[in-house]
Amino acid sequence: MFPEPSLSLLETTIEPHLKMPTMTDLDHAELTYRDQKYSLPVIEGSEGELGIDIGNLRRDSGLITMDPGFVNTGSCKSAITFVNGEKGILRYRGYAIEDLAQHSSFLEVAWLLLFGELPSTGELEAFDQDVTLHSMLHEDFQRLFGAFPKDAHPMPTLASALGALSTFYDEPNTDLEIRQGIVRLIAKMPTIAACSYKHSIGQPAIYPRNDLDYTQNFLHMMFSTPCEEYEVDPVVARVLDLLLILHADHEQNCSTSTVRLVGSSQAHLFASIASGVFALWGPLHGGANQKVIEMLEEIARGGGSAREFLERAKKKDDTTRLMGFGHRVYKSYDPRAKILKGACQDVLSRMGGSSQLLDIAMELEEITLEDDYFISRRLYPNVDFYSGVIYKALGIPTPMFTVMFALGRLPGWIAQWLEMRNSPEFRIGRPRQVYVGEPLRQIEKPV
Ligand code: SDX
């Protein structure tokens, strides 16, 4: 095993605080099919959300439900994140995202998501120390990075390196091993991300420093060189910390559902997280933040006609989409986008970057808020719409934008994986289907 400092993490129970809804006086839904009536229990969550429990539907009726894209299907009960898409509400363990963005650090929020409560001063210090002391990578990783093409996108590099991490550490099973695994992931992911970036620009890897905090260390590893130490601007580090907080969890989105499904086979924690990174890479999901900037730059190059671009995005036969707009759950303004829009202006005024892309983004938003196509479909800016403008102003290279999303989402993925593995309802995920292919037929040998 790779020799690493021991954990000073205080004795913290890993058991997430899963508050199961009271199941005493259950409400019921009734399904009538071909004169047969089926009574289906209805559960109510702590925020009044209702779900029909169809756990015995196939056994009792032979029926299954169909819901492509799981638009109406709940996969689990969870106590981690609450989203109300109609009201634009996002809370981690009951705390409003606006409060956490204003008052907390990313490591505090990571602890909250993982263990259910905000950390005490002692817990945070211990966690911070553990993360700092586990940020190094085994030197063999440099050979792994060297095997990738120089122009490799950093997301598959990141996911591959996370998968490779599981070859250095056995599957964490005991409480202590899981805590070690959590610390290793949170500590080493920024190092992996920075190393993959350095490899892509032909520069040597820069090792983490123990005297810097989480985001300062990442910026150091990204932008220092052997010839010159990068001077970390505390404002930049704080904005990066805010971005990580805003991305830290978002209930059962595509990549989190992927992490849960892979983890449900009892696959290695690191392999489950690597699968989440691959899912996040898609342009309809986390990959949208890179596409937003490319879209804004395309509009800027074309003379900046936001209105023309929007007309294309509305056409059925045109594959153009207004990236960073729309959301499966938010049918109102994504609260994260609201916070990021405000941060954009602060960062640009501080960093002195060009506000042309921000101006185009705000013009696009302004037009959509009065355009029936977007209003009728309740399409608003999502978390990806303004984040890229900030990453660009901070000097983060565009291909690294989705890696930044993954860095933020990591504690959420781990917390959801833990909750799934600790749930009294834990079982391997295995959806059903309705077969629509060929009926039984025989092989007919040519005569
Ligand atoms: C993230 O789930 C999460 O929580 C994700 C996330 C997280 O924190 O984990 O919030 C992060 O992934 C944010 C989303 C980032 N993706 C994008 O910005 C890509 C652009 N947006 C879309 O592709 C779309 O809005 C989705 C993928 C986000 C949501 O897709 P849905 O829920 O399946 O909605 P849909 O594709 O069925 O769209 C409904 C209608 C369609 O028109 P009609 O068929 O009714 O005529 O709205 C249209 C769509 O064509 N539409 C858009 C649009 N998004 C939806 N039209 C133009 N531009 C868009 N961006």
Coordinates of C-alpha atoms and ligand atoms in Angstrom, one line a residue:
M1 CA 0.0 0.0 0.0
F2 CA 1.1 3.6 -0.6
P3 CA 2.4 4.8 2.8
E4 CA 0.2 7.6 4.0
P5 CA -0.2 9.5 7.2
S6 CA -2.8 8.2 9.6
L7 CA -6.2 9.8 9.8
S8 CA -6.7 12.4 12.6
L9 CA -10.4 12.6 11.6
L10 CA -12.3 12.6 14.9
E11 CA -14.4 9.6 15.7
T12 CA -17.3 10.5 13.4
T13 CA -20.0 8.1 12.7
I14 CA -20.4 7.5 9.0
E15 CA -24.0 6.6 9.4
P16 CA -25.8 9.3 7.5
H17 CA -28.8 10.8 9.3
L18 CA -31.4 9.1 7.2
K19 CA -34.8 10.3 8.6
M20 CA -37.2 7.8 7.2
P21 CA -40.8 9.2 6.8
T22 CA -43.2 7.9 9.4
M23 CA -44.9 4.9 7.8
T24 CA -47.7 4.4 10.3
D25 CA -50.9 5.8 8.8
L26 CA -50.0 5.4 5.1
D27 CA -52.1 7.1 2.5
H28 CA -53.0 4.9 -0.5
A29 CA -53.5 5.3 -4.2
E30 CA -55.8 3.0 -6.1
L31 CA -55.1 1.6 -9.5
T32 CA -57.8 -0.1 -11.5
Y33 CA -56.8 -2.3 -14.4
R34 CA -59.2 -4.6 -16.2
D35 CA -61.7 -4.5 -13.4
Q36 CA -59.0 -5.4 -10.8
K37 CA -58.2 -2.8 -8.1
Y38 CA -54.8 -2.5 -6.6
S39 CA -54.0 -0.4 -3.5
L40 CA -50.6 1.3 -3.6
P41 CA -49.1 2.9 -0.5
V42 CA -48.2 6.6 -0.7
I43 CA -45.3 7.9 1.3
E44 CA -44.8 11.5 2.3
G45 CA -41.4 13.1 2.8
S46 CA -40.4 15.8 5.3
E47 CA -41.1 18.6 2.8
G48 CA -44.5 17.2 1.8
E49 CA -43.4 15.4 -1.4
L50 CA -45.5 12.4 -2.2
G51 CA -44.5 9.1 -3.8
I52 CA -46.5 6.1 -4.8
D53 CA -44.6 3.0 -3.6
I54 CA -44.9 0.5 -6.5
G55 CA -42.5 -2.0 -4.9
N56 CA -45.0 -4.9 -5.1
L57 CA -46.9 -3.8 -8.3
R58 CA -45.5 -6.4 -10.6
R59 CA -45.9 -9.2 -8.0
D60 CA -49.5 -8.2 -7.4
S61 CA -50.6 -7.2 -10.9
G62 CA -48.0 -8.3 -13.5
L63 CA -47.7 -4.6 -14.4
I64 CA -44.6 -2.4 -14.4
T65 CA -44.5 1.3 -14.9
M66 CA -42.8 3.1 -17.8
D67 CA -41.0 6.5 -17.4
P68 CA -38.2 7.1 -20.0
G69 CA -35.7 9.5 -18.4
F70 CA -37.2 8.9 -15.0
V71 CA -39.1 12.2 -15.2
N72 CA -41.7 11.1 -12.7
T73 CA -39.8 8.2 -10.9
G74 CA -38.2 8.4 -7.5
S75 CA -35.3 6.0 -7.1
C76 CA -34.8 6.5 -3.3
K77 CA -35.7 8.3 -0.1
S78 CA -32.9 10.7 0.7
A79 CA -32.1 13.1 3.6
I80 CA -29.2 14.9 1.9
T81 CA -30.5 17.5 -0.6
F82 CA -33.9 19.1 -1.1
V83 CA -34.8 20.8 -4.3
N84 CA -38.1 22.5 -5.1
G85 CA -38.0 23.2 -8.8
E86 CA -41.1 25.3 -8.8
K87 CA -39.9 27.7 -6.1
G88 CA -36.2 27.6 -6.9
I89 CA -35.2 26.2 -3.5
L90 CA -32.0 24.2 -2.9
R91 CA -31.0 23.1 0.6
Y92 CA -28.2 20.8 1.8
R93 CA -29.2 18.9 4.9
G94 CA -31.8 21.6 5.5
Y95 CA -29.5 24.6 5.1
A96 CA -30.4 27.1 2.3
I97 CA -27.8 27.2 -0.5
E98 CA -27.7 31.0 -0.1
D99 CA -26.7 30.8 3.6
L100 CA -24.1 28.1 2.9
A101 CA -22.7 30.1 0.0
Q102 CA -22.4 33.2 2.2
H103 CA -21.2 31.7 5.5
S104 CA -19.4 28.3 4.9
S105 CA -16.3 26.9 3.3
F106 CA -16.3 24.1 0.8
L107 CA -14.8 21.6 3.3
E108 CA -17.5 22.6 5.9
V109 CA -20.2 21.9 3.3
A110 CA -18.5 18.6 2.3
W111 CA -18.6 17.5 5.9
L112 CA -22.3 18.6 6.2
L113 CA -23.2 16.5 3.2
L114 CA -21.2 13.5 4.3
F115 CA -22.1 13.4 8.0
G116 CA -25.4 15.3 8.2
E117 CA -24.3 18.2 10.5
L118 CA -22.0 21.2 10.1
P119 CA -18.6 20.3 11.6
S120 CA -17.5 21.7 15.0
T121 CA -14.3 23.7 14.9
G122 CA -12.3 20.7 16.0
E123 CA -13.9 18.4 13.4
L124 CA -13.2 20.9 10.7
E125 CA -9.6 21.3 11.7
A126 CA -9.1 17.6 11.8
F127 CA -10.8 17.2 8.4
D128 CA -8.8 20.0 6.9
Q129 CA -5.6 18.4 8.2
D130 CA -6.4 15.0 6.9
V131 CA -7.2 16.4 3.5
T132 CA -4.0 18.4 3.4
L133 CA -1.9 15.4 4.5
H134 CA -3.4 13.1 1.9
S135 CA -3.2 15.3 -1.2
M136 CA -0.1 13.6 -2.6
L137 CA -0.4 11.0 -5.4
H138 CA 1.7 7.9 -5.8
E139 CA 4.5 8.8 -8.2
D140 CA 3.4 6.0 -10.6
F141 CA 0.5 8.4 -11.5
Q142 CA 2.9 10.5 -13.5
R143 CA 3.4 7.5 -15.8
L144 CA -0.4 7.1 -16.1
F145 CA -0.8 10.8 -17.1
G146 CA 2.1 10.4 -19.5
A147 CA 0.2 7.6 -21.3
F148 CA -2.5 10.0 -22.4
P149 CA -2.4 12.1 -25.6
K150 CA -1.4 15.7 -24.9
D151 CA -4.7 16.9 -26.2
A152 CA -6.8 14.5 -24.2
H153 CA -9.9 16.1 -22.6
P154 CA -9.3 16.3 -18.8
M155 CA -12.6 14.6 -18.0
P156 CA -11.7 11.1 -19.3
T157 CA -8.2 11.6 -17.8
L158 CA -9.8 12.5 -14.4
A159 CA -12.2 9.5 -14.5
S160 CA -9.4 7.1 -15.6
A161 CA -7.1 8.3 -12.8
L162 CA -9.9 7.9 -10.3
G163 CA -10.5 4.4 -11.5
A164 CA -6.7 3.8 -11.3
L165 CA -6.8 5.0 -7.7
S166 CA -8.8 1.9 -6.8
T167 CA -5.8 -0.2 -7.8
F168 CA -3.8 1.5 -5.1
Y169 CA -6.3 1.1 -2.3
D170 CA -8.5 -2.0 -1.6
E171 CA -12.3 -1.6 -1.6
P172 CA -13.2 0.3 1.6
N173 CA -15.5 -1.7 3.8
T174 CA -15.0 -0.9 7.4
D175 CA -16.1 2.4 8.9
L176 CA -12.4 3.5 9.1
E177 CA -11.6 2.3 5.6
I178 CA -14.5 4.3 4.3
R179 CA -13.4 7.4 6.1
Q180 CA -9.9 6.9 4.7
G181 CA -11.4 6.5 1.2
I182 CA -13.5 9.7 1.6
V183 CA -10.4 11.7 2.7
R184 CA -8.3 10.2 -0.1
L185 CA -10.8 11.1 -2.8
I186 CA -11.4 14.7 -1.5
A187 CA -7.7 15.2 -1.0
K188 CA -6.4 13.7 -4.2
M189 CA -9.0 14.8 -6.8
P190 CA -7.6 18.4 -7.1
T191 CA -4.1 16.9 -7.4
I192 CA -5.2 14.6 -10.2
A193 CA -7.1 17.4 -11.9
A194 CA -4.1 19.7 -11.8
C195 CA -1.7 17.0 -12.9
S196 CA -3.9 16.1 -15.9
Y197 CA -3.9 19.8 -16.9
K198 CA -0.2 20.2 -16.5
H199 CA 0.3 17.1 -18.7
S200 CA -2.0 18.6 -21.4
I201 CA 0.2 21.7 -21.6
G202 CA 3.5 19.9 -21.5
Q203 CA 4.5 21.2 -18.1
P204 CA 5.8 19.1 -15.1
A205 CA 3.4 18.3 -12.3
I206 CA 3.4 20.7 -9.4
Y207 CA 3.1 19.0 -6.0
P208 CA 0.6 20.2 -3.3
R209 CA 1.8 22.4 -0.4
N210 CA 0.7 21.8 3.2
D211 CA 0.6 25.5 4.0
L212 CA -2.2 26.3 1.6
D213 CA -5.9 25.7 2.0
Y214 CA -8.0 23.6 -0.4
T215 CA -8.7 26.0 -3.2
Q216 CA -5.4 27.9 -2.8
N217 CA -3.5 24.5 -3.2
F218 CA -5.5 23.7 -6.4
L219 CA -4.6 27.1 -7.9
H220 CA -1.0 26.6 -6.9
M221 CA -0.9 23.1 -8.5
M222 CA -2.6 24.5 -11.7
F223 CA -0.6 27.7 -12.2
S224 CA 2.8 27.5 -10.5
T225 CA 5.8 26.2 -12.4
P226 CA 9.2 25.0 -11.3
C227 CA 10.5 28.4 -12.3
E228 CA 7.8 30.6 -10.7
E229 CA 5.5 30.3 -7.7
Y230 CA 1.9 31.3 -8.6
E231 CA 0.8 34.1 -6.2
V232 CA -2.7 33.0 -5.1
D233 CA -5.2 35.9 -4.9
P234 CA -7.3 35.2 -1.8
V235 CA -10.4 36.6 -3.6
V236 CA -9.9 34.1 -6.5
A237 CA -9.5 31.3 -4.0
R238 CA -12.7 32.4 -2.2
V239 CA -14.7 32.6 -5.4
L240 CA -13.5 29.1 -6.4
D241 CA -14.6 27.9 -2.9
L242 CA -18.0 29.4 -3.6
L243 CA -18.2 27.6 -7.0
L244 CA -17.4 24.3 -5.4
I245 CA -20.1 24.8 -2.7
L246 CA -22.7 25.6 -5.4
H247 CA -21.9 22.4 -7.2
A248 CA -21.6 20.1 -4.2
D249 CA -24.8 18.2 -4.5
H250 CA -28.1 18.2 -6.4
E251 CA -30.1 15.2 -5.3
Q252 CA -30.7 12.4 -8.0
N253 CA -29.3 14.0 -11.1
C254 CA -27.8 12.0 -13.9
S255 CA -24.3 11.5 -12.6
T256 CA -25.4 11.0 -9.0
S257 CA -27.9 8.3 -10.1
T258 CA -25.0 6.8 -12.0
V259 CA -22.8 6.7 -8.9
R260 CA -25.7 5.1 -6.9
L261 CA -26.4 2.5 -9.6
V262 CA -22.7 1.5 -10.0
G263 CA -22.3 1.5 -6.2
S264 CA -25.4 -0.7 -5.8
S265 CA -23.4 -3.6 -7.2
Q266 CA -21.0 -3.1 -4.3
A267 CA -18.4 -1.8 -6.7
H268 CA -15.4 0.0 -5.2
L269 CA -16.2 3.6 -4.0
F270 CA -13.5 5.0 -6.3
A271 CA -14.9 3.1 -9.3
S272 CA -18.4 4.4 -8.5
I273 CA -17.1 8.0 -8.4
A274 CA -15.2 7.5 -11.7
S275 CA -18.5 6.5 -13.3
G276 CA -20.1 9.7 -12.1
V277 CA -17.3 11.7 -13.7
F278 CA -18.0 10.1 -17.0
A279 CA -21.7 10.7 -16.8
L280 CA -21.1 14.4 -15.8
W281 CA -19.0 14.9 -18.9
G282 CA -22.0 14.8 -21.2
P283 CA -23.0 18.2 -22.7
L284 CA -26.6 17.9 -21.5
H285 CA -25.2 17.6 -17.9
G286 CA -22.0 19.0 -16.4
G287 CA -20.4 19.3 -19.8
A288 CA -22.8 22.2 -20.5
N289 CA -20.6 24.7 -18.7
Q290 CA -17.9 24.3 -21.3
K291 CA -20.5 24.5 -24.1
V292 CA -21.9 27.7 -22.7
I293 CA -18.6 29.5 -23.0
E294 CA -18.0 28.1 -26.5
M295 CA -21.5 29.3 -27.4
L296 CA -20.9 32.8 -26.0
E297 CA -17.6 33.0 -27.9
E298 CA -19.3 31.9 -31.1
I299 CA -21.9 34.6 -30.7
A300 CA -19.1 37.1 -29.9
R301 CA -17.1 36.1 -33.0
G302 CA -20.2 36.3 -35.2
G303 CA -20.8 39.9 -34.2
G304 CA -22.7 39.3 -31.0
S305 CA -26.3 38.9 -32.2
A306 CA -27.9 37.1 -29.3
R307 CA -31.3 37.4 -30.8
E308 CA -30.2 35.5 -34.0
F309 CA -28.7 32.7 -31.9
L310 CA -31.9 32.4 -29.9
E311 CA -34.0 32.1 -33.1
R312 CA -31.9 29.1 -34.1
A313 CA -32.2 27.6 -30.6
K314 CA -36.0 27.7 -30.9
K315 CA -36.1 25.9 -34.3
K316 CA -37.3 22.3 -34.1
D317 CA -35.1 21.3 -37.0
D318 CA -32.1 23.0 -35.7
T319 CA -30.0 21.1 -33.1
T320 CA -28.7 24.4 -31.6
R321 CA -29.6 24.6 -28.0
L322 CA -29.2 27.5 -25.6
M323 CA -26.7 25.8 -23.4
G324 CA -26.9 26.6 -19.7
F325 CA -30.7 27.0 -20.0
G326 CA -33.4 24.7 -19.0
H327 CA -33.5 22.0 -16.3
R328 CA -35.3 18.8 -15.6
V329 CA -36.3 20.0 -12.1
Y330 CA -36.0 23.8 -12.0
K331 CA -39.0 25.3 -13.8
S332 CA -38.0 28.6 -12.3
Y333 CA -34.6 30.4 -11.9
D334 CA -31.9 28.0 -10.6
P335 CA -30.9 29.6 -7.3
R336 CA -27.3 28.7 -8.0
A337 CA -27.4 30.7 -11.3
K338 CA -28.7 33.7 -9.3
I339 CA -25.7 33.6 -6.9
L340 CA -23.3 33.0 -9.8
K341 CA -24.7 35.9 -11.8
G342 CA -24.0 38.2 -8.9
A343 CA -20.5 36.8 -8.4
C344 CA -19.7 37.3 -12.1
Q345 CA -19.8 41.0 -11.8
D346 CA -17.8 41.0 -8.6
V347 CA -15.1 38.8 -10.1
L348 CA -14.9 40.8 -13.4
S349 CA -14.6 44.1 -11.6
R350 CA -11.9 42.6 -9.4
M351 CA -10.0 40.7 -12.1
G352 CA -10.5 43.3 -14.7
G353 CA -11.5 40.7 -17.3
S354 CA -13.5 41.5 -20.5
S355 CA -17.2 41.6 -19.7
Q356 CA -18.1 40.9 -23.3
L357 CA -19.1 37.3 -22.7
L358 CA -21.1 38.3 -19.6
D359 CA -22.8 41.1 -21.5
I360 CA -23.9 38.6 -24.2
A361 CA -25.0 36.1 -21.5
M362 CA -27.1 38.8 -19.8
E363 CA -28.6 39.9 -23.1
L364 CA -29.5 36.3 -23.9
E365 CA -31.2 36.0 -20.5
E366 CA -33.0 39.3 -20.9
I367 CA -34.4 38.3 -24.3
T368 CA -35.5 34.8 -23.1
L369 CA -37.4 36.2 -20.1
E370 CA -39.7 37.9 -22.6
D371 CA -39.8 35.2 -25.3
D372 CA -42.8 32.9 -25.3
Y373 CA -40.8 29.9 -26.4
F374 CA -38.7 30.0 -23.2
I375 CA -41.5 31.2 -21.0
S376 CA -44.0 28.5 -22.1
R377 CA -41.4 25.8 -21.6
R378 CA -40.2 27.4 -18.3
L379 CA -36.6 27.5 -19.4
Y380 CA -34.4 29.6 -17.2
P381 CA -30.6 29.9 -16.6
N382 CA -29.2 26.9 -14.8
V383 CA -26.0 26.5 -12.8
D384 CA -23.9 26.2 -15.9
F385 CA -25.0 29.4 -17.6
Y386 CA -22.8 31.9 -15.6
S387 CA -20.2 29.5 -14.0
G388 CA -18.1 29.4 -17.2
V389 CA -17.8 33.2 -17.3
I390 CA -16.3 33.1 -13.8
Y391 CA -14.0 30.2 -14.5
K392 CA -12.7 32.1 -17.5
A393 CA -12.2 35.3 -15.5
L394 CA -10.3 33.2 -12.9
G395 CA -8.0 31.9 -15.6
I396 CA -9.3 28.3 -15.6
P397 CA -8.8 26.9 -19.1
T398 CA -12.2 26.0 -20.8
P399 CA -11.6 22.3 -21.1
M400 CA -11.2 22.2 -17.3
F401 CA -14.6 23.8 -16.6
T402 CA -16.4 20.4 -16.2
V403 CA -13.5 19.1 -14.0
M404 CA -14.3 22.0 -11.7
F405 CA -17.9 20.9 -11.6
A406 CA -16.7 17.4 -10.7
L407 CA -14.4 18.7 -7.9
G408 CA -17.4 20.5 -6.4
R409 CA -19.8 17.5 -6.9
L410 CA -17.5 15.0 -5.3
P411 CA -18.7 15.2 -1.7
G412 CA -22.3 15.0 -2.9
W413 CA -21.6 11.9 -4.9
I414 CA -19.8 10.3 -1.9
A415 CA -22.6 11.2 0.5
Q416 CA -25.3 9.8 -1.9
W417 CA -23.2 6.6 -2.3
L418 CA -22.9 6.3 1.5
E419 CA -26.6 6.9 2.0
M420 CA -27.4 4.2 -0.6
R421 CA -25.0 1.7 0.9
N422 CA -26.3 2.3 4.5
S423 CA -30.0 2.4 3.5
P424 CA -32.2 -0.3 5.1
E425 CA -33.6 -0.6 1.5
F426 CA -30.2 -1.2 0.0
R427 CA -30.3 -3.6 -3.0
I428 CA -28.7 -3.7 -6.4
G429 CA -30.3 -1.4 -9.0
R430 CA -31.9 -3.4 -11.8
P431 CA -34.7 -1.6 -13.8
R432 CA -37.2 -3.6 -15.8
Q433 CA -38.3 -3.1 -19.5
V434 CA -41.1 -3.8 -21.9
Y435 CA -39.8 -6.0 -24.7
V436 CA -40.9 -4.8 -28.2
G437 CA -38.6 -6.9 -30.4
E438 CA -39.1 -10.1 -32.5
P439 CA -41.2 -13.0 -31.1
L440 CA -39.7 -16.4 -30.9
R441 CA -38.3 -17.5 -34.3
Q442 CA -36.1 -20.4 -35.5
I443 CA -32.7 -20.2 -37.2
E444 CA -33.4 -21.0 -40.9
K445 CA -30.2 -22.5 -42.4
P446 CA -29.8 -21.6 -46.1
V447 CA -30.6 -24.7 -48.2
Ligands
SDX1 C1 -27.0 20.2 -15.0 O1 -30.4 17.3 -13.0 C2 -29.6 18.1 -12.4 O2 -29.8 18.4 -11.2 C3 -28.4 18.6 -13.2 C4 -27.6 19.7 -12.6 C5 -26.9 19.3 -11.4 O3 -26.6 20.1 -10.5 O4 -26.5 18.0 -11.3 O5 -28.4 20.8 -12.3 C6 -26.5 20.2 -13.6 O6 -26.9 19.2 -15.7 C7 -27.7 21.4 -15.5 C8 -28.3 21.3 -17.0 C9 -27.1 21.6 -17.9 N1 -27.5 21.3 -19.3 C10 -27.7 22.3 -20.2 O7 -27.7 23.5 -19.9 C11 -28.0 21.8 -21.6 C12 -29.2 22.6 -22.2 N2 -30.4 22.2 -21.6 C13 -31.2 21.1 -22.1 O8 -30.6 20.2 -22.9 C14 -32.3 20.6 -21.2 O9 -32.9 21.7 -20.7 C15 -32.0 19.7 -20.1 C16 -31.2 18.5 -20.6 C17 -31.2 20.4 -19.0 C18 -33.3 19.2 -19.5 O10 -33.9 18.4 -20.5 P1 -35.3 17.8 -20.3 O11 -35.8 18.0 -18.9 O12 -35.4 16.4 -20.8 O13 -36.2 18.8 -21.1 P2 -36.5 18.6 -22.7 O14 -35.2 18.3 -23.4 O15 -37.6 17.6 -22.8 O16 -37.0 20.0 -23.1 C19 -38.4 20.4 -23.0 C20 -38.6 21.4 -24.1 C21 -38.2 20.8 -25.5 O17 -39.0 21.5 -26.4 P3 -40.4 20.8 -27.0 O18 -40.0 19.4 -27.4 O19 -41.3 20.8 -25.9 O20 -40.8 21.7 -28.2 O21 -37.7 22.5 -23.9 C22 -36.8 22.6 -25.0 C23 -36.8 21.2 -25.7 O22 -36.4 21.3 -27.0 N3 -35.5 22.9 -24.5 C24 -34.7 23.8 -25.0 C25 -33.6 23.9 -24.1 N4 -33.8 23.0 -23.0 C26 -35.0 22.5 -23.3 N5 -34.7 24.5 -26.1 C27 -33.6 25.3 -26.3 N6 -32.5 25.4 -25.5 C28 -32.5 24.7 -24.4 N7 -31.5 24.8 -23.6

